[in-house]
Short mmCIF file of C-alpha atoms in Angstrom, two decimals:
data_model
loop_
_atom_site.label_atom_id
_atom_site.label_comp_id
_atom_site.label_asym_id
_atom_site.label_seq_id
_atom_site.Cartn_x
_atom_site.Cartn_y
_atom_site.Cartn_z
CA MET A 1 88.71 260.41 103.60
CA THR A 2 89.87 257.96 106.20
CA LEU A 3 90.32 254.58 104.56
CA ILE A 4 92.61 252.85 107.03
CA PRO A 5 91.25 251.88 110.46
CA ALA A 6 94.43 253.09 112.18
CA LYS A 7 92.72 256.46 112.18
CA ALA A 8 89.26 255.15 112.78
CA GLY A 9 89.98 253.42 116.07
CA ALA A 10 87.29 250.94 116.95
CA HIS A 11 84.98 252.21 114.24
CA ALA A 12 84.35 251.05 110.71
CA SER A 13 86.48 252.30 107.87
CA GLU A 14 85.12 255.00 105.63
CA GLN A 15 82.97 254.28 102.62
CA GLY A 16 85.46 255.49 100.02
CA LEU A 17 83.93 255.82 96.57
CA VAL A 18 80.51 254.72 97.78
CA LEU A 19 79.39 258.35 97.64
CA LEU A 20 80.01 258.43 93.87
CA LEU A 21 77.39 255.72 93.26
CA PRO A 22 73.75 256.53 92.41
CA THR A 23 72.69 255.80 95.97
CA ASP A 24 69.28 257.45 95.55
CA VAL A 25 68.36 254.65 93.15
CA TYR A 26 69.46 251.95 95.60
CA ILE A 27 67.69 253.62 98.52
CA SER A 28 64.41 253.85 96.61
CA ALA A 29 64.70 250.27 95.38
CA GLY A 30 65.48 249.00 98.88
CA ALA A 31 62.50 250.71 100.47
CA ALA A 32 60.29 249.47 97.63
CA SER A 33 61.49 245.90 98.26
CA VAL A 34 60.47 246.08 101.91
CA ALA A 35 57.12 247.62 100.98
CA ALA A 36 56.54 244.88 98.39
CA THR A 37 57.25 242.25 101.03
CA VAL A 38 54.53 243.76 103.21
CA LEU A 39 52.01 243.64 100.35
CA LEU A 40 52.95 240.09 99.41
CA LEU A 41 52.45 238.84 102.96
CA ALA A 42 48.81 239.93 102.79
CA LEU A 43 48.29 237.14 100.24
CA VAL A 44 50.36 234.40 101.89
CA PRO A 45 48.45 231.83 103.99
CA GLU A 46 49.68 231.16 107.51
CA ARG A 47 50.40 227.50 106.72
CA TRP A 48 52.90 228.56 104.04
CA LEU A 49 54.88 230.59 106.57
CA ALA A 50 54.76 227.68 109.01
CA ARG A 51 56.21 225.37 106.38
CA LEU A 52 58.80 227.93 105.32
CA PHE A 53 60.25 228.19 108.84
CA ALA A 54 59.81 224.55 109.85
CA PRO A 55 63.23 223.19 110.97
CA LEU A 56 64.70 219.83 110.06
CA TRP A 57 65.89 217.37 112.71
CA LEU A 58 69.58 216.55 112.47
CA GLY A 59 70.06 214.57 115.65
CA ARG A 60 71.42 215.74 118.98
CA TRP A 61 75.13 215.65 119.64
CA ARG A 62 76.05 214.81 123.22
CA ARG A 63 77.94 217.76 124.60
CA GLY A 64 79.09 216.21 127.88
CA HIS A 65 82.02 218.14 129.31
CA TRP A 66 83.19 219.52 125.98
CA ARG A 67 81.78 222.96 126.74
CA VAL A 68 83.86 223.11 129.90
CA VAL A 69 86.97 222.23 127.92
CA SER A 70 86.27 224.77 125.17
CA SER A 71 85.51 227.47 127.75
CA LEU A 72 88.79 226.79 129.54
CA ALA A 73 90.61 227.04 126.21
CA SER A 74 88.84 230.34 125.52
CA PHE A 75 89.84 231.59 128.97
CA ALA A 76 93.48 230.68 128.28
CA VAL A 77 93.41 232.55 124.96
CA LEU A 78 91.86 235.58 126.66
CA MET A 79 94.57 235.65 129.33
CA ALA A 80 97.25 235.43 126.63
CA LEU A 81 95.63 238.32 124.76
CA LEU A 82 95.46 240.44 127.92
CA TRP A 83 99.14 239.79 128.51
CA ALA A 84 99.87 240.78 124.90
CA GLY A 85 97.83 243.94 125.40
CA ILE A 86 100.03 244.96 128.31
CA ALA A 87 103.41 243.61 127.18
CA GLY A 88 103.06 243.82 123.39
CA ALA A 89 103.29 246.63 120.86
CA ARG A 90 101.48 249.89 121.59
CA ASP A 91 100.19 250.16 118.01
CA PRO A 92 96.58 248.85 117.98
CA LEU A 93 97.12 247.54 114.45
CA SER A 94 100.11 245.46 115.58
CA ASN A 95 98.94 244.32 119.00
CA PRO A 96 96.65 241.27 118.81
CA LEU A 97 94.32 242.34 121.65
CA PRO A 98 92.50 245.26 119.94
CA LEU A 99 92.27 243.30 116.70
CA ALA A 100 90.98 240.20 118.49
CA VAL A 101 88.38 242.19 120.43
CA TRP A 102 87.14 244.68 117.85
CA THR A 103 87.65 242.76 114.59
CA VAL A 104 87.57 239.03 115.28
CA TRP A 105 85.18 238.98 118.25
CA TRP A 106 82.95 242.06 118.01
CA ILE A 107 82.57 242.09 114.22
CA GLY A 108 83.28 238.60 112.92
CA PHE A 109 82.12 236.44 115.81
CA THR A 110 78.83 238.34 116.12
CA VAL A 111 78.05 237.62 112.48
CA ALA A 112 79.02 233.96 112.95
CA VAL A 113 76.65 233.61 115.92
CA GLY A 114 73.83 235.33 114.04
CA THR A 115 74.38 233.01 111.09
CA LEU A 116 75.11 229.64 112.73
CA GLY A 117 73.80 229.70 116.29
CA ASP A 118 74.93 229.89 119.91
CA LEU A 119 78.69 229.49 119.52
CA TRP A 120 79.20 231.67 122.60
CA ALA A 121 77.88 228.90 124.82
CA TRP A 122 81.04 226.99 123.86
CA LEU A 123 83.52 229.85 123.91
CA ASN A 124 82.58 232.15 126.77
CA PRO A 125 85.58 232.45 129.15
CA TRP A 126 83.61 232.10 132.41
CA SER A 127 81.66 228.84 132.44
CA GLY A 128 84.74 226.58 132.33
CA PRO A 129 86.67 228.23 135.19
CA ALA A 130 83.45 228.48 137.23
CA ALA A 131 82.74 224.78 136.67
CA VAL A 132 86.23 223.90 137.91
CA LEU A 133 85.70 225.88 141.13
CA ARG A 134 82.28 224.32 141.65
CA ALA A 135 83.85 220.87 141.25
CA LEU A 136 86.28 221.84 144.01
CA GLY A 137 83.36 222.66 146.30
CA LEU A 138 83.15 226.44 145.90
CA ARG A 139 79.41 227.10 145.53
CA SER A 140 76.98 229.87 146.42
CA SER A 141 73.26 229.76 147.19
CA TRP A 142 72.55 233.40 146.37
CA HIS A 143 69.56 234.06 144.14
CA LEU A 144 69.34 236.74 141.46
CA PRO A 145 65.71 237.77 140.81
CA HIS A 146 64.60 236.79 137.32
CA ARG A 147 63.13 240.23 136.62
CA VAL A 148 66.31 242.04 137.65
CA ALA A 149 68.74 239.96 135.57
CA PRO A 150 68.00 241.30 132.05
CA TRP A 151 68.22 244.87 133.27
CA LEU A 152 71.72 244.15 134.60
CA ALA A 153 72.60 242.77 131.16
CA LEU A 154 71.16 245.89 129.54
CA ALA A 155 73.17 248.16 131.83
CA GLY A 156 76.32 246.21 131.00
CA PHE A 157 75.71 246.43 127.27
CA LEU A 158 75.00 250.16 127.40
CA GLY A 159 78.22 250.58 129.35
CA PHE A 160 80.04 248.68 126.62
CA GLY A 161 78.38 250.87 123.98
CA GLY A 162 79.56 253.97 125.82
CA PHE A 163 83.12 252.64 125.91
CA LEU A 164 83.04 251.74 122.22
CA LEU A 165 81.61 255.05 121.02
CA ALA A 166 82.73 257.64 123.56
CA ASP A 167 85.98 256.50 125.17
CA PRO A 168 88.91 258.55 123.81
CA ALA A 169 91.06 255.48 123.11
CA PRO A 170 89.09 252.18 123.09
CA SER A 171 91.75 250.54 120.90
CA ASP A 172 94.74 251.40 123.09
CA PRO A 173 96.11 247.93 123.97
CA ALA A 174 96.94 248.57 127.64
CA ARG A 175 93.72 250.51 128.25
CA LEU A 176 91.65 247.83 126.57
CA ALA A 177 93.42 245.09 128.54
CA ARG A 178 92.48 246.76 131.83
CA VAL A 179 88.84 247.23 130.81
CA VAL A 180 88.46 243.67 129.52
CA GLY A 181 90.26 242.21 132.52
CA LEU A 182 88.10 244.10 135.02
CA TYR A 183 84.93 243.13 133.18
CA TRP A 184 85.95 239.48 133.10
CA LEU A 185 86.59 239.58 136.85
CA ALA A 186 83.25 241.26 137.62
CA ALA A 187 81.30 238.77 135.50
CA PHE A 188 83.22 235.85 137.00
CA LEU A 189 82.41 236.98 140.53
CA GLY A 190 78.77 237.29 139.50
CA THR A 191 78.87 233.75 138.15
CA LEU A 192 80.39 232.43 141.37
CA ALA A 193 77.85 234.33 143.47
CA PHE A 194 74.68 233.47 141.54
CA GLY A 195 75.61 230.35 139.61
CA PRO A 196 75.55 229.54 135.87
CA ARG A 197 72.19 231.27 135.42
CA PHE A 198 73.95 234.59 135.93
CA LEU A 199 75.66 234.13 132.55
CA LEU A 200 72.42 233.19 130.82
CA ARG A 201 70.37 236.06 132.17
CA ALA A 202 72.53 238.90 133.50
CA GLU A 203 75.95 238.91 131.80
CA ALA A 204 75.75 241.40 128.95
CA PHE A 205 77.55 239.49 126.21
CA SER A 206 76.02 236.12 126.98
CA VAL A 207 72.60 237.74 126.68
CA PHE A 208 73.77 239.61 123.57
CA PHE A 209 74.98 236.48 121.80
CA ARG A 210 72.00 234.39 122.92
CA ALA A 211 69.74 237.01 121.36
CA TYR A 212 71.55 236.92 118.02
CA ALA A 213 71.83 233.13 118.20
CA ARG A 214 68.05 233.02 117.75
CA LEU A 215 68.72 233.99 114.14
CA GLY A 216 71.13 231.10 113.68
CA LEU A 217 70.45 228.18 111.38
CA PHE A 218 71.29 225.55 114.02
CA ALA A 219 69.88 224.91 117.49
CA ARG A 220 69.02 221.89 119.61
CA GLY A 221 69.85 219.40 116.89
CA ARG A 222 67.76 221.17 114.26
CA VAL A 223 68.45 223.36 111.25
CA GLY A 224 66.04 225.79 109.65
CA LEU A 225 65.65 229.05 107.78
CA THR A 226 67.03 232.11 109.57
CA GLY A 227 64.37 233.18 112.06
CA TRP A 228 62.84 229.78 112.79
CA GLN A 229 63.95 229.96 116.40
CA ILE A 230 62.19 233.30 116.90
CA LEU A 231 58.88 231.76 115.86
CA ARG A 232 59.37 228.91 118.33
CA MET A 233 60.63 230.88 121.33
CA ARG A 234 58.48 232.10 124.18
CA ALA A 235 57.95 235.83 124.39
CA PRO A 236 60.90 237.35 126.28
CA SER A 237 60.54 239.36 129.46
CA VAL A 238 60.15 243.11 129.21
CA GLY A 239 63.80 243.65 130.14
CA LEU A 240 65.04 241.24 127.50
CA ALA A 241 62.66 242.71 124.92
CA VAL A 242 64.07 246.20 125.59
CA PHE A 243 67.58 244.73 125.31
CA MET A 244 66.76 243.42 121.82
CA VAL A 245 65.48 246.80 120.64
CA VAL A 246 68.56 248.49 122.11
CA LEU A 247 70.74 246.29 119.90
CA LEU A 248 69.25 248.08 116.90
CA GLY A 249 69.40 251.52 118.49
CA SER A 250 73.05 251.17 119.47
CA GLY A 251 74.04 249.82 116.07
CA SER A 252 72.24 252.64 114.31
CA PHE A 253 73.87 255.33 116.41
CA ASP A 254 77.25 253.67 115.90
CA GLY A 255 76.91 254.66 112.26
CA LEU A 256 75.12 257.96 112.79
CA ASN A 257 77.73 259.44 115.13
CA GLU A 258 80.34 259.45 112.35
CA THR A 259 78.25 261.29 109.76
CA PHE A 260 78.63 264.91 108.70
CA TRP A 261 75.02 265.41 109.81
CA TRP A 262 75.72 264.38 113.41
CA LEU A 263 78.98 266.30 113.65
CA ALA A 264 77.30 269.43 112.33
CA HIS A 265 74.42 268.85 114.74
CA ILE A 266 76.78 268.90 117.74
CA GLY A 267 78.71 271.91 116.43
CA MET A 268 81.78 270.13 115.02
CA ASN A 269 83.39 270.87 111.68
CA PRO A 270 83.53 267.41 110.05
CA LEU A 271 86.57 268.42 107.99
CA GLU A 272 88.49 269.51 111.09
CA PHE A 273 87.44 266.86 113.60
CA PRO A 274 89.35 267.57 116.85
CA GLY A 275 89.32 263.95 118.10
CA ARG A 276 87.15 261.64 120.18
CA SER A 277 87.98 263.34 123.46
CA ALA A 278 86.09 266.42 122.28
CA VAL A 279 82.79 264.57 121.80
CA VAL A 280 82.61 262.20 124.79
CA PHE A 281 79.52 263.77 126.35
CA GLN A 282 77.81 264.34 123.01
CA ASN A 283 78.26 260.73 121.93
CA LEU A 284 77.09 259.36 125.27
CA ALA A 285 74.01 261.58 125.19
CA GLY A 286 73.37 260.63 121.57
CA LEU A 287 73.75 256.90 122.24
CA TYR A 288 71.40 256.80 125.20
CA GLY A 289 68.99 259.30 123.68
CA ALA A 290 68.78 257.36 120.42
CA ASN A 291 67.99 254.18 122.30
CA LEU A 292 65.29 255.84 124.39
CA MET A 293 63.66 257.26 121.27
CA LEU A 294 63.78 253.95 119.43
CA VAL A 295 62.30 251.99 122.35
CA ALA A 296 59.54 254.60 122.65
CA ALA A 297 58.90 254.58 118.88
CA PHE A 298 58.75 250.79 118.73
CA ALA A 299 56.40 250.67 121.72
CA LEU A 300 54.15 253.23 120.02
CA VAL A 301 54.14 251.26 116.76
CA VAL A 302 53.16 248.08 118.61
CA ARG A 303 50.46 249.94 120.53
CA LEU A 304 48.98 251.44 117.36
CA GLY A 305 48.95 248.01 115.75
CA ILE A 306 47.05 246.50 118.66
CA VAL A 307 44.51 249.33 118.54
CA LEU A 308 44.00 248.90 114.79
CA ALA A 309 43.50 245.17 115.29
CA GLY A 310 40.81 245.83 117.86
CA GLY A 311 42.79 244.66 120.87
CA GLY A 312 43.22 241.05 121.85
CA ILE A 313 46.61 241.30 123.55
CA GLY A 314 48.03 243.75 126.04
CA TRP A 315 50.60 246.42 125.17
CA ALA A 316 53.40 244.83 127.22
CA GLU A 317 52.67 241.40 125.76
CA GLY A 318 52.72 242.83 122.25
CA PHE A 319 56.00 244.64 122.87
CA CYS A 320 57.61 241.44 124.15
CA ARG A 321 56.23 239.30 121.33
CA PHE A 322 57.38 241.57 118.52
CA ALA A 323 60.72 242.76 119.95
CA PRO A 324 62.64 239.67 118.67
CA THR A 325 61.61 240.55 115.11
CA ILE A 326 63.96 243.54 115.39
CA LEU A 327 66.99 241.22 115.54
CA PRO A 328 67.41 240.62 111.77
CA ILE A 329 67.53 244.39 111.22
CA ALA A 330 70.10 244.84 113.99
CA LEU A 331 72.31 242.10 112.55
CA GLY A 332 71.93 243.54 109.05
CA TYR A 333 73.13 246.93 110.32
CA HIS A 334 76.04 245.26 112.10
CA VAL A 335 77.16 243.62 108.84
CA ALA A 336 76.67 246.78 106.80
CA HIS A 337 78.39 249.12 109.21
CA TYR A 338 81.45 246.99 109.90
CA LEU A 339 82.03 245.32 106.54
CA THR A 340 84.71 247.75 105.40
CA ALA A 341 86.51 247.53 108.75
CA LEU A 342 86.47 243.75 108.55
CA LEU A 343 87.99 243.80 105.07
CA VAL A 344 90.94 245.90 106.22
CA ASP A 345 91.36 245.09 109.90
CA GLY A 346 90.95 241.40 109.15
CA GLN A 347 94.26 241.58 107.29
CA TYR A 348 95.93 243.27 110.26
CA ALA A 349 94.47 240.56 112.51
CA LEU A 350 96.14 237.88 110.41
CA ILE A 351 99.49 239.63 110.70
CA ALA A 352 99.09 240.13 114.46
CA GLY A 353 98.10 236.50 114.88
CA SER A 354 101.23 235.44 113.05
CA ASP A 355 103.49 237.77 115.07
CA PRO A 356 101.57 238.61 118.31
CA LEU A 357 104.49 240.30 120.09
CA ALA A 358 105.93 242.07 117.01
CA ARG A 359 109.19 240.11 117.21
CA GLY A 360 109.42 239.06 113.60
CA TRP A 361 107.67 235.71 114.06
CA ASP A 362 105.61 234.06 111.32
CA LEU A 363 103.48 231.54 113.22
CA LEU A 364 100.85 231.34 110.46
CA GLY A 365 103.34 231.06 107.61
CA LEU A 366 102.12 234.23 105.87
CA GLY A 367 105.54 235.18 104.56
CA THR A 368 105.77 238.72 103.24
CA PHE A 369 102.23 240.02 103.66
CA TYR A 370 101.08 243.57 102.92
CA VAL A 371 97.74 245.02 103.94
CA THR A 372 95.83 246.36 100.95
CA THR A 373 92.99 248.84 100.67
CA GLY A 374 92.98 248.75 96.88
CA PHE A 375 89.36 247.61 96.79
CA PHE A 376 88.36 251.12 97.91
CA ASN A 377 89.97 252.62 94.80
CA THR A 378 87.92 251.18 91.95
CA THR A 379 84.27 251.76 91.19
CA ALA A 380 83.61 248.06 90.50
CA THR A 381 84.82 246.80 93.89
CA VAL A 382 83.25 249.69 95.81
CA LYS A 383 79.96 248.93 94.09
CA VAL A 384 80.17 245.32 95.26
CA ILE A 385 80.93 246.49 98.81
CA PHE A 386 78.04 248.96 98.86
CA LEU A 387 75.57 246.48 97.37
CA THR A 388 76.61 243.94 100.00
CA GLN A 389 76.05 246.49 102.74
CA ALA A 390 72.73 247.63 101.29
CA GLY A 391 71.69 244.03 100.75
CA ALA A 392 72.34 243.21 104.41
CA VAL A 393 70.12 246.10 105.49
CA ILE A 394 67.32 245.29 103.04
CA VAL A 395 67.30 241.54 103.68
CA GLY A 396 67.28 242.20 107.43
CA HIS A 397 64.20 244.40 107.09
CA MET A 398 62.42 241.98 104.79
CA LEU A 399 63.02 239.09 107.18
CA SER A 400 61.79 241.19 110.09
CA VAL A 401 58.59 242.00 108.22
CA VAL A 402 57.98 238.31 107.54
CA LEU A 403 58.65 237.28 111.14
CA ALA A 404 56.46 240.05 112.55
CA HIS A 405 53.60 239.01 110.27
CA ALA A 406 53.98 235.35 111.27
CA ILE A 407 53.85 236.29 114.97
CA ALA A 408 50.83 238.53 114.36
CA LEU A 409 48.97 235.61 112.75
CA ARG A 410 49.44 233.70 115.99
CA ALA A 411 48.64 236.62 118.28
CA PHE A 412 45.35 237.67 116.69
CA PRO A 413 42.33 235.45 115.95
CA SER A 414 41.91 236.31 112.26
CA PRO A 415 44.23 237.05 109.32
CA ARG A 416 42.46 240.38 108.79
CA ARG A 417 43.17 241.58 112.34
CA ALA A 418 46.75 240.30 112.09
CA LEU A 419 47.25 242.30 108.89
CA LEU A 420 45.76 245.45 110.44
CA SER A 421 48.08 245.09 113.42
CA GLN A 422 51.07 245.13 111.07
CA LEU A 423 50.27 248.35 109.19
CA PRO A 424 52.11 250.63 111.67
CA MET A 425 54.95 248.11 111.87
CA ALA A 426 55.21 248.04 108.07
CA ALA A 427 55.43 251.84 107.94
CA PHE A 428 58.11 251.72 110.65
CA MET A 429 60.11 249.11 108.71
CA VAL A 430 59.98 251.04 105.44
CA ALA A 431 61.00 254.28 107.15
CA TYR A 432 63.87 252.55 108.94
CA THR A 433 65.02 251.03 105.65
CA LEU A 434 65.24 254.51 104.17
CA PHE A 435 67.16 255.69 107.22
CA GLY A 436 69.57 252.75 107.12
CA LEU A 437 70.39 253.14 103.43
CA TRP A 438 70.78 256.90 103.85
CA LEU A 439 73.20 256.15 106.68
CA LEU A 440 75.31 253.98 104.39
CA ALA A 441 75.52 256.68 101.75
CA SER A 442 76.19 259.58 104.13
CA PRO A 443 79.65 261.21 104.17
CA ARG A 444 81.62 260.63 107.35
CA GLY A 445 84.08 262.79 109.15
CA ALA A 446 84.83 261.15 112.51
#
C-alpha cells in the first residue's frame, strides 16, 4: 500500500492498517448515532436549540487598514512561492510550493477557516494589491450581475476540482506555479474590472472559504457553537446553494476515485494502476457526474420533505434554506479524507519551510529532522487515526441533522410539520453516513 504521499501526489495517503480494524462495528455505530440524533430532536423544544446556538458578544475589533496589510503580505508570500516553484527543486516533497498549496492551504487552512471563521478575508492575495491600485486612481464601473456571480464561482471551483483529481501532475512545482499564477492574474483582473464584490461573490476560493467560515466559532465580534452563523444567515441564492452542495459532492468523489470499487468500475486493475494520465476522462466524468447526482438527490429530498409537511415553502426556497446544513458534512469529509496526508506531508512542509530552495538552510532551526510514517505501523495509532476520521464524519452528520431541524422549525408553522419535513432528510443523512464510513474503510489503489 502507498503510505508516503510522494506516490500519492495531491491526494491523501493510504489508510494503512485501517482495513484490519472491525470497521463494520464502527460503521453501524456511526449510522446509529446519526439516527439517534434524529429521534432525539423530535423531543427537543425549539427554544432549547435557540439557546444552544445563541452566540456571545465579545466586542468588535476595529480592522481599519490591517486587512490591506495582511493581504499584501499574503501576496508577497505567494509570489515567493511561485518563484520557488519555478526555480526550486523539482521534487514536490522538497519544493515549498506544492506543500504550501496542497498541505498547508488546501488541507490545513480549510480546516482552520471551518473551525475559527473567515481568515481568508485577511489573507487572500487580491484585496490588498487591488486596494493599492484603487488608491492610485485605477477604478472600474463595470457591474457583475448578482445572479451570475455564484455560477462563475462554481465554474471556477469545478475547474479546480478537475485539476486536483484529473490532472496528470498537479503537484509538479513548475506546472503548479503556472496554474496558480494564471489563476491569480485572472481573479485579479476580475477584481479590478468589477470591484471588491467580485471576490465576495464570484472568485471561487473566496466563496469557498466564506461558505466554510459560516461554521466558524467567531464572526462579527461574536463567538458561538459551530453552526450558529448558519442559523442567522439569510438563505443563499440558488447558485450559492448549489455551490455548497457541490462542496460535499467533490469531497466525496475525491475519496471515491481512489477506491478499488471505482477503479474496477472504470476497468482498471487497482493492483496495477497505470497512472493518473490513464484516467483523466474517467475522473472528470466521475467528478461532474457525482456532483450532478448529489445536487439532484438533495433537491429531491428537500422536495419530498416539503410535500410531507403539506407545503408552506417553495421548492427553490427550501433548497436554498437547507443547502447550508450540508457544510458540516463536507468539512467532516475534508478532515477525514486528508488527515493521513496532513500527518505525513505536514512534516515535509516543515522541512521545505526551513530549506525552501533545498540549499541546506535551516531557517526554522529544525536540525536533523526525519519524516516518519511509523504511526501507520501499529494497531493502536492506526485505531486513533481511524476513529478521528470516523468521528469527523459522524459529528459532521449529527451537526447537519441538528441545523436542518432548527431551520425546519423556522420554515414551517408547527413542530409536527417541521418534523415531517425532516424525515426524508434524516434518511438521506443516515445513508450518507454509511457511505462515508464505508469510504474510509475501503481499500485504495490509486
